[in-house]
Amino acid sequence: MCDFFSCPVRNPEGQLKLYSKGADTIIFDLLDQSNEELMYTTSEHLNEFAGEGLRTLALAYKDLDEDMFDEWMKKLLFASTSLNNREESLGALYEEIEEGLMLLGATAIEDKLQEGVPETISCLTLANIKIWVLTGDKLETAMNIGYSCNMLRDDMNEVFIISGHTLLEVQRELKNAKERIMGPSRDRFSSGQDVGKTDMYASDSVFEETIIAEYALIINGHSLAHALEADLEQILLDVACLCKTVICCRVTPLQKAQVVELVKRHKRAVTLAIGDGANDVSMIKTAHIGVGISGQEGMQAVLASDYSFAQFRYLQRLLLVHGRWSYHRMCNFLCYFFYKNFAFTLVHFWYGFLCGFSAQTVYDQWFITLFNIVYTSLPVLAMGLFDQDVNEQYSLRYPNLYRPGQLNLLFNKRKFFTCTLQGVCTSFVLFFIPYGAFLSAVRDDGSHITDHQSFAVTIATSLVIVVSVQIGLDTNYWTAVNHFFVWGSLAVYFAILFAMNSDGIFRIFPSQFPFVGTARNTLNQKSVWLVILLTTVVCTMPVVAMRFLKTDLHPTQTDKVRLLQQATRRQGPQEQNLRRVRRTSSRRSAYAFAHQQGYGELITSGKNMKVHTSSTSAFPGNSLGRTHSSSSWIESMLKKRGDSNSAVEAEETTDSGITDQTRVDVLSEHSLETLYTN
Amino acid sequence: MSKPLKKISLTKLLHQNKNKWSFIKLRQFYQSLEKILKETCSYAELCTNNGHWLDYTGTEMNSSCFSCSSVKPDCVCELTFSFSQLFEGPVFFYYGLSNYYQNYRQYGVSKDANQLSGDTTYFLSPQDTCSPYQYDSSGKPIVPCGSIANSKFNDTFKLYLMVNGVKTLVPFDGKGIAWWTDYNVKYRNPATVNGSLAKAFDGTVKPPNWPKPAYELDPSDAANNGFVNQDFLVWMRRAALPNFRKLYGRITGGDYSQGLPAGNYTLQINYNYPVVNFKGTKKVIFSNVSWMGGKNEFLGLAYLVIGCLCVVMAIVMLIVYAKYKFSDDDDMQ
């Protein structure tokens, strides 16, 4: 039986011991008083490690008494099978046994960042994707990660750190941060506005500064627990969205999910969560898109995710290449489908005026059945699978091509209306040009051509050719499959047409194939082919002209990149400067994104809300005098015997990295006495 | 060969060009197009009636067929017209109906394809869609059943040319006016019983509006009798639009192989088919055809208009491309 922290084991000598591991803050709370000096030394070391960006753990043990342990086991069994208050009784039991531990020491692990992470992050930021980091690591570790990934930079205007312990403190800190960003007079800032949307206040210099200035928000887990409550979550979201970078440290898995939920609920944004550990599963499941990184942490994240790959940098390809292509393909596909079906169906609307509104179909029954299944399904499928508006190199090179997807530009109400209108106009042309031609037409041998069946075959053939030409115009990237499907569909149409109008099949099913002989007799007329040609030209020429003019007069970003791509291809493979410039950022150290496990129970049981003590003035020189190359501060905790002290540590780091004074209010026994006696 | 036409200015232009070969071809194409666009409208009465139609519904008082327009059995009326010059052959003679919805859906399904392909098992049990022309009042099955067959056009025409004061009949060739596939594949007569087609129809009755049963449509010619009667086939191929024309006969034989000569003509019509009660009209049309079929103003005009638009569009696109191409090049650098 093991819980997340501790494990009772029996060593080969038969002794019963309890071993625990966990974050230093947690373990130090559970230690026996005799470990005080060791605890202090260890915490110094841990701070050193954290300052170097290593992941730290503290280890402790305890000798267990056999009888006590048996008794405890019985209680545990009872508690774990009880129906009421199971969690509380289990928690209480765990608390009971995990106390008075003896400190063994600390470990520090260097968990290197994967390759390509900073480049990926900067690329995605260029694509207007906000990146928030949710980690279970300590504040220093998280900040170091931030610097090494270029999310936090030295030239950022301000880095806000929210680490209040009570609701009021957190609220004050958040309000303060918001005021600092927006200026003190803008209290009527409405909710949900992003930095980009403050363009409407562009005249105000404060907001212009907001747009250009860069802020970062770092919030601690215990503060986040308060900030996620109903009355504070809006202001948290506002501040977070105003900042370029948000890092949440010491976050529990539940809180990760809650943060994602917050963004989903209040902002019209699509959320993507990427993680690699079991503690990321809830976040991955909550977000719109969940991405799991398969790696050393196991496969739980992978199993819970929508997409999984092995390295973080593949996220760039996933979003900028495949995500973008997918959006483009989907929108084109939808547009074409609506167009095709409107063109096909509305011919009957026009025909209604001329057939006494009797619902006489223009086409052969078999054509109606096979149109959407056989004649026109495969080309659009090929387009939906293979189309690329911009090839992958250029997609990666120009991340701002991602914007149309974010702004919903390729398929919205207007676009839907446009393609529907195109379908209606096509159906109009498809009907009325053959109608006009057939008003007084006869065959070249004088006999009947204006019969219903010839009319049907003419319009059907025109329709299939027009929609095939349209899919040809819509396809940006031709593969062999596209060619095969488009030409093949046309060939299949003619093959099936002649097969169904043949004598043989009529003899077998006379009443099912009344169109016998029609294809032969209609399609051998030159006038019919002239009609088909005219219809095709009238339907497609406006589309061609409009697209041409639009691309030349109002080119979108995508159009420009495509033009560039075409020009480059024509020039030949001379340009080989596709290698991205490597950012020479000031790397602090290399860290991982993965988080530690096992904070859920701890946080939810409220243990982390116990007050911490700060270092006394007994060792000021060591704590305040220590400076690192980057900003750093001392956070060491000691448990005072029997005193409950409240200490507030509000730390703000400025650009130059000089620490502000650490305000400590310590009421010790002695000072109290001093107060009362004096 | 076609006679030289009125657009001499263009032909002069064509002749002036040195390279005659391609232009001769173009001239032939143009001439045939002209024929399509503009028939030589030189016959007086036909031309005054808005082109080459000759409406004989008889709704106006002064119309020759006015007396026949109120339904009377076996009414005959005559139309007289003249050609001032030879109407080039082969001449095709059509009857046209207007406001006649052969494309009405219930009308269109009102036939039995199995009966018409000669399957006698369906003679005694016609399809339900044929109703009300499925069984007659005494419960006997109707063959051929359905509204399309029942409403077969039954006006007949005879054309006479006044030659030296004598009326000479201009024969209509009624062979091959229907589609070959209709005649040979789609419609088959039932197998004769004891050498008689009529016996194959035992136990059935003719459609109510027909004067004679199917096996007496053309007793003189077995290849034109029964379901494969050419007029019947032409009628059964239902039209797509409310105003249509159907071929009645060709004028090709003997003296008229070059066409209809100039002169006065009389058209004798057995007016049987009532159209006045649904405000329809009946017409006769004389036409000749070219490689593109009959006269088709719409197609020619549409091609001209769309062609001009395309040229204009091409010029506009060229200007836009030339103008914006160079600025784009600058942008991309």
CSV table of C-alpha atoms in Angstrom, one decimal, chain B:
chain,number,residue,atom,x,y,z
B,1,MET,CA,-25.1,24.0,-102.0
B,2,SER,CA,-26.4,27.0,-100.2
B,3,LYS,CA,-27.3,30.1,-102.2
B,4,PRO,CA,-25.2,33.2,-101.6
B,5,LEU,CA,-26.9,35.2,-98.9
B,6,LYS,CA,-27.5,38.9,-98.3
B,7,LYS,CA,-24.4,39.7,-96.2
B,8,ILE,CA,-22.3,40.6,-99.2
B,9,SER,CA,-20.1,43.0,-97.4
B,10,LEU,CA,-18.6,40.3,-95.2
B,11,THR,CA,-18.1,38.0,-98.1
B,12,LYS,CA,-16.4,40.8,-100.0
B,13,LEU,CA,-14.1,41.3,-97.0
B,14,LEU,CA,-13.4,37.6,-96.9
B,15,HIS,CA,-12.6,37.5,-100.6
B,16,GLN,CA,-10.2,40.4,-100.3
B,17,ASN,CA,-8.0,38.5,-98.0
B,18,LYS,CA,-5.1,36.7,-99.4
B,19,ASN,CA,-5.3,33.6,-97.4
B,20,LYS,CA,-8.5,32.2,-98.7
B,21,TRP,CA,-8.4,28.6,-97.5
B,22,SER,CA,-9.2,29.2,-93.9
B,23,PHE,CA,-11.6,32.0,-94.7
B,24,ILE,CA,-13.6,29.9,-97.1
B,25,LYS,CA,-14.2,27.5,-94.3
B,26,LEU,CA,-15.1,30.4,-92.1
B,27,ARG,CA,-17.4,31.7,-94.7
B,28,GLN,CA,-19.2,28.4,-94.9
B,29,PHE,CA,-19.5,28.3,-91.1
B,30,TYR,CA,-20.8,31.8,-91.1
B,31,GLN,CA,-23.3,31.1,-93.8
B,32,SER,CA,-24.7,28.2,-91.9
B,33,LEU,CA,-24.9,30.2,-88.8
B,34,GLU,CA,-26.7,32.8,-90.7
B,35,LYS,CA,-29.2,30.3,-91.8
B,36,ILE,CA,-29.8,29.4,-88.3
B,37,LEU,CA,-30.2,32.9,-87.1
B,38,LYS,CA,-32.1,34.4,-90.0
B,39,GLU,CA,-34.2,32.2,-92.1
B,40,THR,CA,-35.1,33.7,-95.4
B,41,CYS,CA,-38.5,34.8,-94.6
B,42,SER,CA,-39.9,35.3,-98.0
B,43,TYR,CA,-43.3,33.6,-97.9
B,44,ALA,CA,-45.9,36.2,-97.3
B,45,GLU,CA,-48.5,34.8,-95.0
B,46,LEU,CA,-46.1,32.8,-93.0
B,47,CYS,CA,-43.8,35.7,-92.5
B,48,THR,CA,-46.5,38.1,-91.3
B,49,ASN,CA,-47.4,35.7,-88.6
B,50,ASN,CA,-44.2,36.4,-86.7
B,51,GLY,CA,-41.9,34.2,-88.5
B,52,HIS,CA,-42.5,30.8,-89.9
B,53,TRP,CA,-45.4,29.8,-87.7
B,54,LEU,CA,-48.9,29.4,-89.0
B,55,ASP,CA,-51.3,29.4,-86.2
B,56,TYR,CA,-54.5,27.6,-87.0
B,57,THR,CA,-56.2,27.4,-83.6
B,58,GLY,CA,-59.0,29.5,-85.0
B,59,THR,CA,-59.8,31.7,-82.1
B,60,GLU,CA,-60.1,34.8,-84.2
B,61,MET,CA,-63.2,35.5,-86.2
B,62,ASN,CA,-61.4,36.0,-89.4
B,63,SER,CA,-59.3,32.9,-89.1
B,64,SER,CA,-59.9,30.2,-91.6
B,65,CYS,CA,-60.3,27.6,-88.9
B,66,PHE,CA,-62.6,29.6,-86.7
B,67,SER,CA,-65.5,27.4,-87.6
B,68,CYS,CA,-63.7,24.3,-86.4
B,69,SER,CA,-62.6,25.7,-83.1
B,70,SER,CA,-65.8,24.8,-81.4
B,71,VAL,CA,-65.7,21.1,-81.1
B,72,LYS,CA,-67.2,19.4,-84.1
B,73,PRO,CA,-66.4,16.0,-85.4
B,74,ASP,CA,-64.7,15.7,-88.7
B,75,CYS,CA,-64.2,19.4,-89.3
B,76,VAL,CA,-61.9,20.4,-92.1
B,77,CYS,CA,-60.4,23.7,-92.6
B,78,GLU,CA,-58.0,25.1,-95.1
B,79,LEU,CA,-55.1,27.6,-94.9
B,80,THR,CA,-53.7,29.2,-97.9
B,81,PHE,CA,-50.2,30.7,-98.1
B,82,SER,CA,-47.5,31.3,-100.7
B,83,PHE,CA,-43.8,31.1,-101.1
B,84,SER,CA,-42.2,33.8,-103.3
B,85,GLN,CA,-39.1,31.8,-103.8
B,86,LEU,CA,-37.9,28.3,-103.4
B,87,PHE,CA,-37.9,27.1,-99.8
B,88,GLU,CA,-34.9,25.0,-99.7
B,89,GLY,CA,-35.3,21.4,-98.9
B,90,PRO,CA,-35.4,19.0,-97.3
B,91,VAL,CA,-38.4,20.7,-95.8
B,92,PHE,CA,-39.7,19.5,-92.5
B,93,PHE,CA,-43.3,19.9,-91.4
B,94,TYR,CA,-44.1,20.2,-87.8
B,95,TYR,CA,-47.2,20.8,-85.7
B,96,GLY,CA,-46.7,22.9,-82.7
B,97,LEU,CA,-48.7,23.2,-79.5
B,98,SER,CA,-48.5,25.8,-76.8
B,99,ASN,CA,-49.6,25.9,-73.2
B,100,TYR,CA,-49.6,22.2,-73.4
B,101,TYR,CA,-47.9,20.7,-70.3
B,102,GLN,CA,-46.6,17.4,-71.5
B,103,ASN,CA,-44.0,17.8,-68.8
B,104,TYR,CA,-46.6,17.5,-66.0
B,105,ARG,CA,-45.4,14.9,-63.7
B,106,GLN,CA,-48.6,12.9,-63.3
B,107,TYR,CA,-49.1,13.0,-67.0
B,108,GLY,CA,-45.6,11.9,-67.5
B,109,VAL,CA,-45.8,8.7,-65.4
B,110,SER,CA,-49.2,7.8,-66.9
B,111,LYS,CA,-48.1,5.1,-69.2
B,112,ASP,CA,-47.1,1.5,-68.9
B,113,ALA,CA,-43.7,0.8,-70.3
B,114,ASN,CA,-44.1,-2.9,-70.1
B,115,GLN,CA,-47.3,-2.8,-72.2
B,116,LEU,CA,-45.6,-0.7,-74.8
B,117,SER,CA,-42.6,-3.0,-75.1
B,118,GLY,CA,-45.0,-5.7,-76.1
B,119,ASP,CA,-45.4,-7.7,-72.9
B,120,THR,CA,-48.9,-9.0,-73.1
B,121,THR,CA,-49.0,-10.0,-69.4
B,122,TYR,CA,-49.4,-6.3,-68.7
B,123,PHE,CA,-52.2,-5.9,-71.3
B,124,LEU,CA,-54.8,-7.3,-68.9
B,125,SER,CA,-53.4,-5.5,-65.8
B,126,PRO,CA,-52.2,-2.1,-66.7
B,127,GLN,CA,-50.1,-0.1,-64.2
B,128,ASP,CA,-51.9,2.0,-61.5
B,129,THR,CA,-50.2,5.2,-62.7
B,130,CYS,CA,-52.3,4.9,-65.8
B,131,SER,CA,-55.4,5.9,-64.0
B,132,PRO,CA,-57.9,7.2,-64.9
B,133,TYR,CA,-57.1,5.6,-68.3
B,134,GLN,CA,-56.4,2.2,-66.8
B,135,TYR,CA,-59.7,0.4,-67.1
B,136,ASP,CA,-62.7,1.7,-68.9
B,137,SER,CA,-66.1,2.0,-67.5
B,138,SER,CA,-67.0,-1.6,-68.0
B,139,GLY,CA,-63.7,-2.7,-66.3
B,140,LYS,CA,-61.9,-3.7,-69.4
B,141,PRO,CA,-58.2,-2.9,-69.5
B,142,ILE,CA,-57.1,-0.1,-71.8
B,143,VAL,CA,-54.2,-0.7,-74.1
B,144,PRO,CA,-52.1,1.4,-74.4
B,145,CYS,CA,-53.1,2.8,-71.1
B,146,GLY,CA,-52.4,6.2,-69.6
B,147,SER,CA,-52.9,9.9,-70.4
B,148,ILE,CA,-50.0,10.3,-72.8
B,149,ALA,CA,-51.3,7.7,-75.1
B,150,ASN,CA,-54.9,8.8,-74.7
B,151,SER,CA,-54.1,12.4,-75.6
B,152,LYS,CA,-52.4,11.5,-78.9
B,153,PHE,CA,-52.5,14.2,-81.5
B,154,ASN,CA,-55.0,13.4,-84.1
B,155,ASP,CA,-55.1,16.3,-86.5
B,156,THR,CA,-54.1,15.3,-90.0
B,157,PHE,CA,-52.7,17.5,-92.7
B,158,LYS,CA,-52.6,17.5,-96.5
B,159,LEU,CA,-50.6,20.0,-98.4
B,160,TYR,CA,-51.5,21.0,-101.9
B,161,LEU,CA,-49.7,23.1,-104.4
B,162,MET,CA,-51.6,25.1,-106.9
B,163,VAL,CA,-50.0,24.2,-110.2
B,164,ASN,CA,-51.7,25.7,-113.2
B,165,GLY,CA,-54.9,25.9,-111.3
B,166,VAL,CA,-54.8,22.3,-110.3
B,167,LYS,CA,-54.3,21.2,-106.7
B,168,THR,CA,-51.4,18.7,-106.6
B,169,LEU,CA,-50.8,16.9,-103.4
B,170,VAL,CA,-47.4,17.4,-101.9
B,171,PRO,CA,-46.6,14.1,-100.2
B,172,PHE,CA,-45.5,13.9,-96.6
B,173,ASP,CA,-43.0,11.3,-95.8
B,174,GLY,CA,-44.0,9.9,-92.4
B,175,LYS,CA,-41.2,7.4,-92.2
B,176,GLY,CA,-38.4,7.7,-89.7
B,177,ILE,CA,-39.8,10.7,-88.0
B,178,ALA,CA,-39.3,9.1,-84.6
B,179,TRP,CA,-36.1,8.1,-83.0
B,180,TRP,CA,-34.6,4.9,-84.2
B,181,THR,CA,-34.2,3.6,-80.7
B,182,ASP,CA,-37.9,4.3,-80.0
B,183,TYR,CA,-39.0,2.5,-83.1
B,184,ASN,CA,-36.7,-0.5,-82.6
B,185,VAL,CA,-36.1,-1.0,-78.9
B,186,LYS,CA,-38.4,0.9,-76.7
B,187,TYR,CA,-41.7,0.2,-78.3
B,188,ARG,CA,-42.4,-3.3,-79.6
B,189,ASN,CA,-45.6,-4.7,-80.8
B,190,PRO,CA,-46.9,-7.7,-79.0
B,191,ALA,CA,-46.4,-11.0,-80.8
B,192,THR,CA,-49.1,-11.6,-83.4
B,193,VAL,CA,-51.6,-14.3,-82.6
B,194,ASN,CA,-52.4,-16.5,-85.6
B,195,GLY,CA,-50.7,-13.9,-87.8
B,196,SER,CA,-53.0,-11.2,-86.6
B,197,LEU,CA,-52.0,-8.2,-84.5
B,198,ALA,CA,-55.6,-7.5,-83.6
B,199,LYS,CA,-56.0,-10.8,-81.8
B,200,ALA,CA,-53.1,-10.0,-79.6
B,201,PHE,CA,-55.2,-7.2,-78.2
B,202,ASP,CA,-58.1,-9.4,-77.3
B,203,GLY,CA,-59.8,-8.5,-74.1
B,204,THR,CA,-58.6,-5.0,-74.1
B,205,VAL,CA,-60.2,-1.7,-75.3
B,206,LYS,CA,-58.7,1.3,-77.0
B,207,PRO,CA,-58.1,4.5,-75.2
B,208,PRO,CA,-61.3,6.6,-75.0
B,209,ASN,CA,-60.2,9.5,-77.1
B,210,TRP,CA,-58.9,7.4,-79.9
B,211,PRO,CA,-61.0,6.9,-83.0
B,212,LYS,CA,-59.4,3.6,-83.7
B,213,PRO,CA,-57.6,1.0,-81.7
B,214,ALA,CA,-53.8,0.7,-81.8
B,215,TYR,CA,-53.7,-2.2,-84.2
B,216,GLU,CA,-55.6,-0.1,-86.8
B,217,LEU,CA,-53.4,3.0,-86.7
B,218,ASP,CA,-52.0,2.1,-90.1
B,219,PRO,CA,-53.5,-1.1,-91.4
B,220,SER,CA,-51.8,-0.7,-94.8
B,221,ASP,CA,-48.3,-0.9,-93.3
B,222,ALA,CA,-47.5,-3.5,-90.7
B,223,ALA,CA,-44.3,-1.7,-89.9
B,224,ASN,CA,-46.2,1.3,-89.0
B,225,ASN,CA,-49.0,-0.3,-87.1
B,226,GLY,CA,-49.6,-0.9,-83.5
B,227,PHE,CA,-47.2,0.6,-81.0
B,228,VAL,CA,-44.5,1.3,-83.5
B,229,ASN,CA,-46.7,3.8,-85.4
B,230,GLN,CA,-44.4,6.7,-86.1
B,231,ASP,CA,-46.9,9.4,-85.2
B,232,PHE,CA,-47.7,7.5,-82.0
B,233,LEU,CA,-44.0,7.3,-81.2
B,234,VAL,CA,-43.5,11.0,-81.9
B,235,TRP,CA,-46.3,11.8,-79.5
B,236,MET,CA,-45.1,9.5,-76.8
B,237,ARG,CA,-41.8,11.2,-76.6
B,238,ARG,CA,-43.1,13.9,-74.3
B,239,ALA,CA,-41.9,17.4,-74.6
B,240,ALA,CA,-39.9,19.2,-71.9
B,241,LEU,CA,-41.5,22.5,-72.2
B,242,PRO,CA,-45.1,23.8,-72.5
B,243,ASN,CA,-44.5,25.1,-76.1
B,244,PHE,CA,-43.2,22.4,-78.3
B,245,ARG,CA,-43.3,21.2,-81.8
B,246,LYS,CA,-43.4,17.7,-83.1
B,247,LEU,CA,-42.4,16.4,-86.5
B,248,TYR,CA,-45.3,15.4,-88.7
B,249,GLY,CA,-43.5,14.6,-91.9
B,250,ARG,CA,-40.8,15.4,-94.3
B,251,ILE,CA,-41.2,16.8,-97.8
B,252,THR,CA,-38.5,15.0,-99.7
B,253,GLY,CA,-40.0,13.0,-102.5
B,254,GLY,CA,-39.9,13.5,-106.2
B,255,ASP,CA,-40.4,17.0,-107.4
B,256,TYR,CA,-39.9,18.4,-104.0
B,257,SER,CA,-36.4,17.0,-103.3
B,258,GLN,CA,-35.0,20.5,-103.8
B,259,GLY,CA,-37.5,22.0,-101.6
B,260,LEU,CA,-40.9,23.7,-101.9
B,261,PRO,CA,-41.0,25.7,-105.1
B,262,ALA,CA,-42.5,29.2,-105.1
B,263,GLY,CA,-46.2,29.3,-105.5
B,264,ASN,CA,-49.5,29.2,-103.8
B,265,TYR,CA,-50.1,26.4,-101.3
B,266,THR,CA,-53.2,25.2,-99.5
B,267,LEU,CA,-53.0,23.2,-96.3
B,268,GLN,CA,-56.0,21.1,-95.6
B,269,ILE,CA,-56.4,20.3,-91.9
B,270,ASN,CA,-58.6,17.8,-90.3
B,271,TYR,CA,-59.2,19.7,-87.1
B,272,ASN,CA,-59.8,17.0,-84.4
B,273,TYR,CA,-57.7,18.1,-81.5
B,274,PRO,CA,-59.3,20.5,-79.1
B,275,VAL,CA,-57.0,23.0,-77.5
B,276,VAL,CA,-59.2,26.0,-77.0
B,277,ASN,CA,-60.6,25.0,-73.7
B,278,PHE,CA,-57.2,25.2,-72.0
B,279,LYS,CA,-56.2,28.3,-74.0
B,280,GLY,CA,-53.7,26.3,-76.0
B,281,THR,CA,-52.8,27.1,-79.6
B,282,LYS,CA,-51.9,25.0,-82.5
B,283,LYS,CA,-49.5,25.8,-85.2
B,284,VAL,CA,-47.9,24.4,-88.3
B,285,ILE,CA,-44.3,25.1,-89.0
B,286,PHE,CA,-42.2,24.6,-92.1
B,287,SER,CA,-38.5,24.4,-91.4
B,288,ASN,CA,-35.3,23.3,-92.9
B,289,VAL,CA,-32.3,22.2,-90.9
B,290,SER,CA,-28.6,22.6,-90.9
B,291,TRP,CA,-25.8,20.8,-89.1
B,292,MET,CA,-26.9,22.4,-85.9
B,293,GLY,CA,-30.5,21.5,-86.1
B,294,GLY,CA,-33.3,23.9,-86.8
B,295,LYS,CA,-33.5,27.6,-86.4
B,296,ASN,CA,-32.1,28.6,-83.1
B,297,GLU,CA,-31.8,32.3,-82.5
B,298,PHE,CA,-31.1,31.9,-78.8
B,299,LEU,CA,-28.0,29.9,-79.2
B,300,GLY,CA,-26.4,32.2,-81.8
B,301,LEU,CA,-27.2,35.3,-79.9
B,302,ALA,CA,-26.1,33.9,-76.6
B,303,TYR,CA,-22.8,32.8,-78.1
B,304,LEU,CA,-22.2,36.3,-79.5
B,305,VAL,CA,-23.1,38.0,-76.3
B,306,ILE,CA,-21.0,35.7,-74.1
B,307,GLY,CA,-18.2,35.8,-76.5
B,308,CYS,CA,-18.1,39.6,-76.4
B,309,LEU,CA,-18.3,39.6,-72.6
B,310,CYS,CA,-15.4,37.1,-72.4
B,311,VAL,CA,-13.3,39.3,-74.7
B,312,VAL,CA,-14.1,42.4,-72.6
B,313,MET,CA,-13.3,40.4,-69.4
B,314,ALA,CA,-10.0,39.2,-70.9
B,315,ILE,CA,-9.0,42.7,-71.7
B,316,VAL,CA,-9.9,43.9,-68.2
B,317,MET,CA,-8.0,41.1,-66.6
B,318,LEU,CA,-5.0,41.8,-68.7
B,319,ILE,CA,-5.0,45.4,-67.7
B,320,VAL,CA,-5.4,44.6,-64.0
B,321,TYR,CA,-2.7,42.0,-64.2
B,322,ALA,CA,-0.3,44.2,-66.0
B,323,LYS,CA,-1.0,47.1,-63.7
B,324,TYR,CA,-0.7,45.1,-60.4
B,325,LYS,CA,1.9,42.6,-61.3
B,326,PHE,CA,4.7,45.1,-61.1
B,327,SER,CA,3.6,46.6,-57.9
B,328,ASP,CA,3.2,43.1,-56.5
B,329,ASP,CA,6.8,42.3,-57.5
B,330,ASP,CA,7.9,45.3,-55.5
B,331,ASP,CA,5.9,44.1,-52.5
B,332,MET,CA,7.3,40.7,-52.5
B,333,GLN,CA,10.9,42.0,-52.6
